[in-house]
XYZ file of C-alpha atoms in Angstrom:
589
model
C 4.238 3.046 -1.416
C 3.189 4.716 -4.446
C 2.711 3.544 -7.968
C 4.396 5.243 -11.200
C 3.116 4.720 -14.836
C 5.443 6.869 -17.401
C 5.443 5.841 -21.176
C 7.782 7.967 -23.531
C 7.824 8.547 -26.896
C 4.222 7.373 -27.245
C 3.316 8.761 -30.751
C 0.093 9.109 -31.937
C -3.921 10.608 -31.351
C -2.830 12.248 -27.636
C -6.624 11.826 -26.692
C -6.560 8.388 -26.818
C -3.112 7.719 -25.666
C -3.974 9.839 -22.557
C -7.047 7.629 -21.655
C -4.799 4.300 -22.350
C -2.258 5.585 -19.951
C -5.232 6.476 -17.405
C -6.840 3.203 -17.951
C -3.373 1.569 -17.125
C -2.816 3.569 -14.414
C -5.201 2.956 -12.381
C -4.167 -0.383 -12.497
C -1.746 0.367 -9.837
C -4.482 2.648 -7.506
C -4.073 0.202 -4.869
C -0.578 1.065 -4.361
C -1.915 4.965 -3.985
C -5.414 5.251 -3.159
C -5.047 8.715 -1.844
C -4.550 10.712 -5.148
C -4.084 10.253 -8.650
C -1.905 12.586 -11.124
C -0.936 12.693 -14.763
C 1.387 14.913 -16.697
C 1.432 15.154 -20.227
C 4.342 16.822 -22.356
C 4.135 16.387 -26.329
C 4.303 12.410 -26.398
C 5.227 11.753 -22.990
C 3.113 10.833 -20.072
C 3.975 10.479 -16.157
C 1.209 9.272 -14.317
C 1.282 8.797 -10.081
C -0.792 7.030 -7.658
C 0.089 8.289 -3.975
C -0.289 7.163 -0.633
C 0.617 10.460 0.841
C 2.867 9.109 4.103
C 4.640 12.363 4.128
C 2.981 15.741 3.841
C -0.225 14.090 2.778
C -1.767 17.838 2.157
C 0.565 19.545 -0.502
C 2.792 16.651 -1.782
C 0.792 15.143 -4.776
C 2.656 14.545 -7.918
C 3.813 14.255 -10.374
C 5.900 17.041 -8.866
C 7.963 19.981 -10.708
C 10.537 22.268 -10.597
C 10.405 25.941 -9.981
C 9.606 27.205 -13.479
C 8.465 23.369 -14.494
C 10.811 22.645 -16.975
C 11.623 19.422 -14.897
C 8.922 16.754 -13.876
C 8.982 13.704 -11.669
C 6.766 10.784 -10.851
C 8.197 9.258 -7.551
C 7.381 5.766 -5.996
C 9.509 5.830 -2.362
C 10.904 7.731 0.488
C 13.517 10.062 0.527
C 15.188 9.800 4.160
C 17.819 12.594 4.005
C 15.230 15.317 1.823
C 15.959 17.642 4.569
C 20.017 17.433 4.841
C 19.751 17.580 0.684
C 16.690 20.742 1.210
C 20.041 22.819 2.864
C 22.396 22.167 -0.788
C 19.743 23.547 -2.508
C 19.329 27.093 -0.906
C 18.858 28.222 -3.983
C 15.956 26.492 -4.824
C 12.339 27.175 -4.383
C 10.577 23.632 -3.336
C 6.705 23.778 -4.024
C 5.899 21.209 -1.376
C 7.242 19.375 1.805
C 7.234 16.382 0.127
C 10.829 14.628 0.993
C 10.760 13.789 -2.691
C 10.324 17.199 -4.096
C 14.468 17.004 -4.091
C 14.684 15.151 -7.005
C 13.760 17.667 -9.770
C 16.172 20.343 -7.885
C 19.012 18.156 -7.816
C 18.782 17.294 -11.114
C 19.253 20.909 -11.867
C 22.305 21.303 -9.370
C 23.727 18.066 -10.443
C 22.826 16.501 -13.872
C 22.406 12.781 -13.772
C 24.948 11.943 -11.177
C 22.732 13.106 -8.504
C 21.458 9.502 -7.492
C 23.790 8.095 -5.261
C 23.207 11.378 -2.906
C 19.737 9.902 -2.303
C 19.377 7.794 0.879
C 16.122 6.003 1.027
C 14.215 3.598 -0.995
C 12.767 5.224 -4.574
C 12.109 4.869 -8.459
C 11.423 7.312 -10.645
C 10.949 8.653 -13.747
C 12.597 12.326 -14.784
C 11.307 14.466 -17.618
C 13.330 17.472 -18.977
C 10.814 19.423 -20.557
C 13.688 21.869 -22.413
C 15.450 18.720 -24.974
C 12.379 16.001 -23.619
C 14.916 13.711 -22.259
C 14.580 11.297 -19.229
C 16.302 9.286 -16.631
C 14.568 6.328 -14.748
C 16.420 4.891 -11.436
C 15.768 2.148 -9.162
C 17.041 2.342 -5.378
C 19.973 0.161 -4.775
C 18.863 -3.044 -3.520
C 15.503 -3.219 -5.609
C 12.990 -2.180 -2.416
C 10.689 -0.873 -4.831
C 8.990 -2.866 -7.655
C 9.772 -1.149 -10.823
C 9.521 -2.484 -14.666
C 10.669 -1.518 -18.108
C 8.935 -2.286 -21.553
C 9.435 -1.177 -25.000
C 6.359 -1.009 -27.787
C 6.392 -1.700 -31.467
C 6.490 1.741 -31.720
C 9.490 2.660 -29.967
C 8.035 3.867 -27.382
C 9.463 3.379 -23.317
C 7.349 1.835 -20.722
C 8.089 2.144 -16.951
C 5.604 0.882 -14.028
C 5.658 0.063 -10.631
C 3.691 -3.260 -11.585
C 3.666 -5.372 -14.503
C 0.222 -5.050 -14.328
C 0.941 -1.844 -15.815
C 2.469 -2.300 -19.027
C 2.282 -5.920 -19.544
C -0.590 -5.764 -22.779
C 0.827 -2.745 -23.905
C 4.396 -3.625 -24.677
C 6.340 -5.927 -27.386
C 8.942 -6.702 -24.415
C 9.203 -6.092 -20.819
C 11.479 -6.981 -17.861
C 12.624 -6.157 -14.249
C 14.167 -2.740 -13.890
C 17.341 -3.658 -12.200
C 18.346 -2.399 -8.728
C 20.863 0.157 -8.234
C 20.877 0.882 -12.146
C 19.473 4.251 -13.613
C 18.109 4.663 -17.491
C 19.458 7.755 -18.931
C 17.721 8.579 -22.611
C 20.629 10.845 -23.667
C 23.076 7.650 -22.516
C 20.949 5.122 -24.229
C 20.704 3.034 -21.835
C 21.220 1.287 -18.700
C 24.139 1.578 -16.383
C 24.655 0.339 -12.732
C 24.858 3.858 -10.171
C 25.296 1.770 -7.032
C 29.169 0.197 -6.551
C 29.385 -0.455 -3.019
C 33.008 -2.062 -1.785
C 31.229 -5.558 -1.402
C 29.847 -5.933 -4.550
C 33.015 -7.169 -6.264
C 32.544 -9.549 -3.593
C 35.917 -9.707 -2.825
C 36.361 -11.037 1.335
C 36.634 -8.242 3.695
C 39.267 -8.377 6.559
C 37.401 -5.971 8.944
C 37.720 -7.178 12.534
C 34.214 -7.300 13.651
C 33.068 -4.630 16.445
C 29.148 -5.084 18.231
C 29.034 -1.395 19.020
C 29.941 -0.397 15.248
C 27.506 -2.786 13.944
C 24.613 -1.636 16.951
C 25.060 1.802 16.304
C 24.667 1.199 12.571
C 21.346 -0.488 12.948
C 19.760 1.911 15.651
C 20.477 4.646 13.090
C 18.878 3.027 10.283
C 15.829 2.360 12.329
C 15.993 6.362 13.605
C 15.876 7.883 10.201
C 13.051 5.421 9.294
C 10.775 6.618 11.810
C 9.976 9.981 9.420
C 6.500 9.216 9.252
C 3.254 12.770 8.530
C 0.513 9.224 9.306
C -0.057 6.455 11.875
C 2.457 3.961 11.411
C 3.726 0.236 13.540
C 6.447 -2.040 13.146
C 5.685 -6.386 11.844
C 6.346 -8.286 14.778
C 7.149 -11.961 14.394
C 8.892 -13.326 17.212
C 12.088 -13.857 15.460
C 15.442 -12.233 15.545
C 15.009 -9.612 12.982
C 11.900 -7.987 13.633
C 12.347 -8.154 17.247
C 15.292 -6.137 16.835
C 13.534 -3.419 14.624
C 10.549 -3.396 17.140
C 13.243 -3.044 19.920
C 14.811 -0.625 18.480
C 12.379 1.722 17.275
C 10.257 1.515 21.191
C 13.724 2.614 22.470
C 13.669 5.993 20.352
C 10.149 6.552 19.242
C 9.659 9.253 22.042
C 12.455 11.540 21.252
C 10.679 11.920 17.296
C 8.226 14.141 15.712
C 6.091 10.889 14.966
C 5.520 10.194 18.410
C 4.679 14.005 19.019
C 1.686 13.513 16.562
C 0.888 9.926 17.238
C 1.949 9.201 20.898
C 5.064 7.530 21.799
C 3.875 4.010 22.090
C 4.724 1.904 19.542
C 1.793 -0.417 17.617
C 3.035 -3.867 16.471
C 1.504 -6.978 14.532
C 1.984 -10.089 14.072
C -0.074 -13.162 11.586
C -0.413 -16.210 11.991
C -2.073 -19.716 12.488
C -3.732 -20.097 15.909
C -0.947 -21.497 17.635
C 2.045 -21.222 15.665
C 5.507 -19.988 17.038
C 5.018 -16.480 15.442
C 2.198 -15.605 18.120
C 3.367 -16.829 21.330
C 7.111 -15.679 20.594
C 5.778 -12.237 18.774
C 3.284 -11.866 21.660
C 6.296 -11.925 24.294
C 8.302 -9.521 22.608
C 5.411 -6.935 22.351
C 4.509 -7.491 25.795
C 8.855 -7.138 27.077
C 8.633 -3.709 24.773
C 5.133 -2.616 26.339
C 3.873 -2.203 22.492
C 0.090 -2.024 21.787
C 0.092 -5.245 19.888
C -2.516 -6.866 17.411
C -2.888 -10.108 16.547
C -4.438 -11.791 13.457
C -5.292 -15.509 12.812
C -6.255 -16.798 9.357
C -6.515 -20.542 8.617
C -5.153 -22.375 6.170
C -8.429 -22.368 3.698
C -8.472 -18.355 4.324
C -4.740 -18.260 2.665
C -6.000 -20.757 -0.059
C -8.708 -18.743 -0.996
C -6.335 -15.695 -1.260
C -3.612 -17.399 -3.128
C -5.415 -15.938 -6.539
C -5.214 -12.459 -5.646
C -1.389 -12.847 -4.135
C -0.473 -14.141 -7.519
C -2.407 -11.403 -9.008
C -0.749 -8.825 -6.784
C 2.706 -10.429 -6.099
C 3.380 -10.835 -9.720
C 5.352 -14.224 -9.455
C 5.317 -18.060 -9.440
C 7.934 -18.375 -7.380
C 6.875 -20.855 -4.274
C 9.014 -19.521 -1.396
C 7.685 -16.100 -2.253
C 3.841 -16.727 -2.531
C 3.807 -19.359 0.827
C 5.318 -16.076 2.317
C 3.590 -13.296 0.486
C -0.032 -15.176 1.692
C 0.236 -14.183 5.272
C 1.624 -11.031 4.506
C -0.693 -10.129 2.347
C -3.921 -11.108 4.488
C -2.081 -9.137 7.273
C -1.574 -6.092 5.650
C -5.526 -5.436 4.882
C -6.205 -5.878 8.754
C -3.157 -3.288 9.733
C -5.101 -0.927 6.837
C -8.490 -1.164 8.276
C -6.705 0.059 11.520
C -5.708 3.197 10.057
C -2.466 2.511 9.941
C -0.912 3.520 6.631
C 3.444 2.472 7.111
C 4.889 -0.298 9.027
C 8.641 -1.350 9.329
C 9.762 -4.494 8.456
C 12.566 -7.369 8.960
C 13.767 -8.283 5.784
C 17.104 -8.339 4.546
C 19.026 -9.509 7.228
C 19.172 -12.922 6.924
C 20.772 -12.587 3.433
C 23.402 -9.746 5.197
C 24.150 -12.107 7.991
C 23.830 -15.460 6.400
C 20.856 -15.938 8.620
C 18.900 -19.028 6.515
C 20.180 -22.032 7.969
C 21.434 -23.637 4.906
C 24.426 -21.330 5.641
C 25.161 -23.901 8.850
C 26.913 -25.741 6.162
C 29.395 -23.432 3.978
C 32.302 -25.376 3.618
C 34.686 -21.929 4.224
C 34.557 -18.522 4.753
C 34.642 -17.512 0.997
C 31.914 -19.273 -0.289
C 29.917 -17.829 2.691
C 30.211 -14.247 1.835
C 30.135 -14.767 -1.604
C 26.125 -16.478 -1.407
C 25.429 -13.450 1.005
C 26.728 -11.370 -1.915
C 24.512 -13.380 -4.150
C 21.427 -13.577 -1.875
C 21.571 -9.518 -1.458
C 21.461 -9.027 -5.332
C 18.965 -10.826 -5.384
C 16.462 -10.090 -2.737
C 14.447 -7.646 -5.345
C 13.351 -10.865 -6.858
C 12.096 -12.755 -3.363
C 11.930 -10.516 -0.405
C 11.824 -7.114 -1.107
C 9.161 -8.104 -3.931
C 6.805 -9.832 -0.811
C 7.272 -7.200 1.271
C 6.745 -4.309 -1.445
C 4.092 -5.626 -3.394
C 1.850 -7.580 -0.708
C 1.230 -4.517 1.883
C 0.825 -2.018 -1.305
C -1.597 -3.932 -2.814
C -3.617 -2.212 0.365
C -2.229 1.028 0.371
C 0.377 0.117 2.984
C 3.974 1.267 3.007
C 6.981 -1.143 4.401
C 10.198 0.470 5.357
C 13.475 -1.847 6.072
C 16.348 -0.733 8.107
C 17.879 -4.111 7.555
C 18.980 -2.689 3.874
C 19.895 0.629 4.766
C 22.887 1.460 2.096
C 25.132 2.188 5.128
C 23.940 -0.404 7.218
C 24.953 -2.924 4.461
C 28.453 -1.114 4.337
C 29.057 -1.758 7.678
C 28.001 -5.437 7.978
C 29.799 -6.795 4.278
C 32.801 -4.851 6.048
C 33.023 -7.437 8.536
C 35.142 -10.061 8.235
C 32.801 -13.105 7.015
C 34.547 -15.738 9.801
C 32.868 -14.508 12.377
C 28.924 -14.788 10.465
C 29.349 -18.192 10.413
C 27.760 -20.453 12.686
C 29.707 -22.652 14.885
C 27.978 -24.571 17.588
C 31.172 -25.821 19.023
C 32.012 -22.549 19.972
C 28.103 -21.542 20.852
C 27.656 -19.627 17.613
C 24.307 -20.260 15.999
C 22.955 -18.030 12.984
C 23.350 -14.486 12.950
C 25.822 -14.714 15.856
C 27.108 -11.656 14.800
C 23.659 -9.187 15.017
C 22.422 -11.077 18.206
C 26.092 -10.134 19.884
C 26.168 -6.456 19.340
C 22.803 -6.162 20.825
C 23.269 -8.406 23.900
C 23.412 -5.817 26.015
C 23.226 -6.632 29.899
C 22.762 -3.538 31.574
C 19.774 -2.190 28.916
C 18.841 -5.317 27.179
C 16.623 -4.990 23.832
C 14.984 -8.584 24.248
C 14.992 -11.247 26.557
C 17.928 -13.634 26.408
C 15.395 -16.804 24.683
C 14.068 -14.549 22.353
C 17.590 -13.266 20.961
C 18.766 -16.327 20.382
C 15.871 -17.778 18.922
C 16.621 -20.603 16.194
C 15.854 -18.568 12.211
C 12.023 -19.551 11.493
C 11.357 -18.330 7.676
C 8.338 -16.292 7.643
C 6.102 -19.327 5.826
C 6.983 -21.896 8.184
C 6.771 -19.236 11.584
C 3.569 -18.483 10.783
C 2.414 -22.161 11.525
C 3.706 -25.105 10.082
C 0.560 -26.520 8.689
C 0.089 -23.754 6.186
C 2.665 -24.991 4.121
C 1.612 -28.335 4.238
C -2.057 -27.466 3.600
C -0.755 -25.879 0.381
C 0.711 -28.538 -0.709
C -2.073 -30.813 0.080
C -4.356 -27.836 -1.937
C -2.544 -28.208 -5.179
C -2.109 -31.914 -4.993
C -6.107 -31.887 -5.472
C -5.738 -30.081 -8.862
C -2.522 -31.064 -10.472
C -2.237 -34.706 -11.745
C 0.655 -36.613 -12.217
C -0.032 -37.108 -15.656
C 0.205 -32.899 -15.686
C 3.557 -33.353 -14.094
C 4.919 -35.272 -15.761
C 4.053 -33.290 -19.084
C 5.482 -30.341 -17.226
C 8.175 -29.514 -19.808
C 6.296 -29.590 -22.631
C 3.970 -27.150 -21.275
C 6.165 -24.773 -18.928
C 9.565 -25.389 -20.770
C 11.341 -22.216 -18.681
C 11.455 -22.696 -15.343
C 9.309 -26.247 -15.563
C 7.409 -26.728 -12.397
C 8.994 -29.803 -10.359
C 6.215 -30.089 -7.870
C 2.468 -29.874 -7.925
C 2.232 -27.192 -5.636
C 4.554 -25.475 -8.154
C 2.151 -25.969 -10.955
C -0.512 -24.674 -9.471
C 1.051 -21.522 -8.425
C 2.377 -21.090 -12.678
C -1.026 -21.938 -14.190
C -2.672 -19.154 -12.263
C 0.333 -16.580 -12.803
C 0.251 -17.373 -16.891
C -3.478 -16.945 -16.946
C -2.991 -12.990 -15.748
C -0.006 -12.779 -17.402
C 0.454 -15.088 -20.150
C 3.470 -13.129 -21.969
C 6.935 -14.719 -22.337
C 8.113 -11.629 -20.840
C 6.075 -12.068 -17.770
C 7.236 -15.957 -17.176
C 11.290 -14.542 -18.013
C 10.781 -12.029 -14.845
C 10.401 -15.060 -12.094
C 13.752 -16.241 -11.125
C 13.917 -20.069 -11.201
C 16.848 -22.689 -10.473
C 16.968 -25.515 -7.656
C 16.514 -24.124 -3.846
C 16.768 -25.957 -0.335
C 15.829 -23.832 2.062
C 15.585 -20.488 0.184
C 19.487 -20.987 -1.110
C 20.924 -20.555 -4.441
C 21.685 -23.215 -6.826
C 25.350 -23.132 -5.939
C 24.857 -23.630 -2.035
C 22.968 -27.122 -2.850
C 26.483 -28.039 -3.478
C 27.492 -27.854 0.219
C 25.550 -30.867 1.190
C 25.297 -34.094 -0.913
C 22.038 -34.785 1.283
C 20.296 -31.572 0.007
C 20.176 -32.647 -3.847
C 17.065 -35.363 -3.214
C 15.664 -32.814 -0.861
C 14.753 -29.776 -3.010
C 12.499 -27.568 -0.882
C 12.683 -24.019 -0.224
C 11.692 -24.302 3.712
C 13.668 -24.131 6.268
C 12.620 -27.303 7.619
C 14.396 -29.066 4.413
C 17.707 -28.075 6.057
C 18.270 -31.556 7.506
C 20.302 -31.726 10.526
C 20.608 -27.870 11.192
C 16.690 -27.153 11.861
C 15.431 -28.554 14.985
C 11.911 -29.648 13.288
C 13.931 -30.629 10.562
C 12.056 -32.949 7.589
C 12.430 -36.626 8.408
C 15.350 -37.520 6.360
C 14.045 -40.903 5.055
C 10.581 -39.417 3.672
C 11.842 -36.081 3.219
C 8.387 -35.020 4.692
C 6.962 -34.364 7.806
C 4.203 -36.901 8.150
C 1.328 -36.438 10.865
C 2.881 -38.873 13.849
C 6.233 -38.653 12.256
C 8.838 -37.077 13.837
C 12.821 -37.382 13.444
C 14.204 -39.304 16.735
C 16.841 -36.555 17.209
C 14.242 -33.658 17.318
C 13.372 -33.252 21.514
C 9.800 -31.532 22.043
C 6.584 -32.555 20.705
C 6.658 -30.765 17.357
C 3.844 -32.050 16.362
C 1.914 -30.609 18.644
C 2.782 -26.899 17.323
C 1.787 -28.049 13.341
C -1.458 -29.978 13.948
C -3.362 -27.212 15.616
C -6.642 -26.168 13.775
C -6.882 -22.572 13.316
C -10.574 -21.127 13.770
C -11.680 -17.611 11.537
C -9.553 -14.896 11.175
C -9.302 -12.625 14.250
C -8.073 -9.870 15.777
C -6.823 -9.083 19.301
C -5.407 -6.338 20.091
């Protein structure tokens, strides 16, 4: 991932305005640490921090057209640059860069040139010849991006809010699958896929369809000029990525410069279901695996800079982003500069086990509808913003724009989970890769019950957070909450603690209006709560608070797991898996 800083229509003493925009720039060098560019036209500014993934030697931007009337600061990867490269035989392209396509199809194609993009991308456009611009965000929201507007009418866009946050009267989330045209005036929505109406789909579903889908997703994800691995948790979702990319890795270019065997990694507390489950898969696939421990205080002594980094308060979000975020640094020091990742398919396939209780088929494809529009706010933000704050790029098949087609094509009766006919979560994605002759996993492993990434990673983290903040927020501070955080009021201590460090780095209103807030039981939307009276007095995002569905479930009369406390119906000593003291962080690889 790379970082972006443009700011247009910034009038003024250009000397000065050019060292504000480098001073805020640099801001985002973590997200680029391998070169830094700024372009300057009249009272515009582009500015570009790369990690150089592909053609690291000639691809450093901003980049330009042939006779640079048309400039472009790119954060993202272009997966079809070369299929796009043969429309444009006309054009001279300066670098192998996949995003050097941009500026040339602009030229071709005006401003309806951004659907033809497959891959995940924002940008900023300049056109030198009438100085207008168009901004666009991919279509789910994979990359970070931001828009703010100054007192003096100028246009702010950045990767981070780090970026433009003291610099502009108002700011706010650049929304997914919109572009920003300056000759428009505004913002308009490029990306209208079939299910976004969220009308139900009748589509019979077919395994092969949906398999063949997801393999090709993976393939064209594997363009990689650097060392790159695949996250590795255990679970369904990144199994399947790890599976599929060791089944294909040998017939690519990457493995021609980097060998054919695949790296994976996995985080986690020593002892928690992540490692022993991700440590089977890697060892079934024959991956060179790496392992890292951290302890709970190691996360709790990191939860400043996540904040910092992550750019939220949201709690589901920073338990997860911790992990991540610790993990990332180690996969760095490796060399390693691009991993693939796992997100996005439990919001596709209704995957969070909440979902165990939509009442009908309806209201289960319209919260996957919601849950997708959202993910730029929860998932895709953990995933982009915790490995780039090292200068580490995530790629996820899971949203793949034709992936998605094919999967909200299916007929939503068959996602849902029903255990009298042997259907758990996901039935739908662990089916069409059930394959007997040429498995992709063991049989245990791909029908493994949904763990959410903050409770796989060992279920004492998330109680050691909450035992953390309930040593520095007081009652008396709760219940003064809504005097003091009157949008989106903390309801918990842990809640508190995670706001009063986000509003002392970024203290504006705008900043607090970018977190999305609302009542959550295990990471649903406010609406889902609805489907179970028992889930109102039980408002926790982890999947543990999904009483009766998740087999180490919270005790439903303390609505807590308590050390010695577990509910009678729950077989297994889960206990046994939560209580385990974690030493230093390590690495085995």
């Amino acid at each position: 991932m790379c970082g972006i800083l443009a700011v247009l229509g910034f009038a003024g003493d250009s000397q000065a305005k050019r060292v504000r925009v480098l001073e805020l720039s640099r801001r985002l060098k973590h997200r680029g640490p391998d070169w830094s560019g700024l372009y300057q036209h009249g009272d515009c500014y582009l500015a570009h921090q790369r990690l150089a993934v592909i053609d690291p030697a000639s691809g450093d931007q901003p980049l330009l057209n042939e006779d640079g009337t048309v400039v472009v600061t790119v954060n993202g990867e272009i997966y079809n640059h070369e299929q796009l490269r043969k429309l444009l035989h006309n054009h001279k392209f300066r670098t192998g860069s996949d995003c050097d396509v941009i500026a040339h199809l602009y030229e071709e194609y005006g401003e309806n040139f951004v659907d033809m993009l497959d891959g995940m991308f924002s940008f900023v456009l300049l056109d030198r010849r009438d100085s207008s611009f168009i901004v666009a965000r991919d279509a789910i929201g994979i990359t970070s991006l931001y828009i703010g507007w100054g007192l003096d009418g100028s246009v702010w866009i950045s990767s981070e809010l780090k970026g433009l946050h003291d610099d502009c009267e108002h700011f706010e989330c650049f929304p997914p699958g919109h572009m920003y045209s300056s000759k428009q005036g505004g913002l308009r929505r490029w990306y209208n896929p079939p299910w976004f109406s969220e009308s139900i789909p009748s589509i019979p579903y077919d395994p092969l369809t949906l398999r063949r889908a997801f393999e090709n997703a993976v393939i064209k994800r594997l363009m990689t000029d650097v060392p790159f691995g695949v996250l590795l948790s255990g679970g369904l979702d990144s199994s399947l990525v790890a599976s599929v990319t060791a089944r294909h890795l040998a017939s690519t270019k990457a493995a021609k410069q980097w060998g054919p065997q695949l790296h994976s990694f996995c985080v986690g507390l020593e002892g928690s279901p992540d490692l022993k489950a991700a440590r089977e898969v890697a060892d079934y696939l024959g991956t060179v695996h790496h392992e890292f421990h951290f302890t709970v205080q190691d996360g709790i002594d990191a939860i400043e800079d996540v904040i910092y980094h992550i750019e939220t308060y949201d709690v589901t979000t920073i338990r997860a982003s911790t992990p991540m975020f610790l993990m990332s640094r180690k996969i760095k020091s490796l060399g390693v500069k691009m991993v693939l990742s796992g997100e996005g398919a439990d919001e596709i396939f209704g995957g969070y086990l909440y979902f165990h209780k939509a009442p009908n088929k309806e209201e289960f494809h319209r919260e996957t509808c919601h849950k997708i529009k959202a993910l730029h706010q929860y998932d895709c933000l953990r995933a982009n913003k915790s490995t780039s704050a090292w200068g580490l790029e995530a790629r996820v098949p899971f949203l793949d724009k034709e992936f998605i087609n094919v999967a909200m094509s299916i007929d939503p009766k068959w996602k849902m989970a029903k255990r009298e006919e042997g259907r758990i979560e996901k039935w739908v994605l662990r089916k069409a890769f059930d394959d007997e002759e040429h498995p992709y996993l063991p049989k245990h492993i791909l029908y493994r019950q949904k763990e959410q990434f903050s409770d796989g990673v060992g279920y004492s983290w998330i109680d050691g957070l909450k035992e953390h903040a309930a040593q520095h927020v007081t009652d008396k501070m709760i219940e003064n909450a809504s005097h003091i955080y009157p949008h989106n009021t903390p309801t918990t201590k842990e809640g508190y603690y995670y706001r009063m460090i986000f509003e002392r780095f970024f203290p504006q209103n705008s900043a607090r209006l970018s977190v999305p807030g609302g009542p959550s039981v295990a990471c649903s939307t406010a609406k889902a709560i609805e489907w179970d009276d028992a889930w109102s007095n039980n408002l926790d995002p982890s999947g543990r608070a999904a009483l009766g569905v998740h087999l180490s479930a919270y005790d439903k009369h303390v609505g807590t797991i308590n050390a010695g406390m577990v509910p009678s119906e729950i077989g297994g000593d889960v206990r046994s898996i939560m209580e385990v003291t974690a030493p230093g962080v390590a690495i085995q690889s």
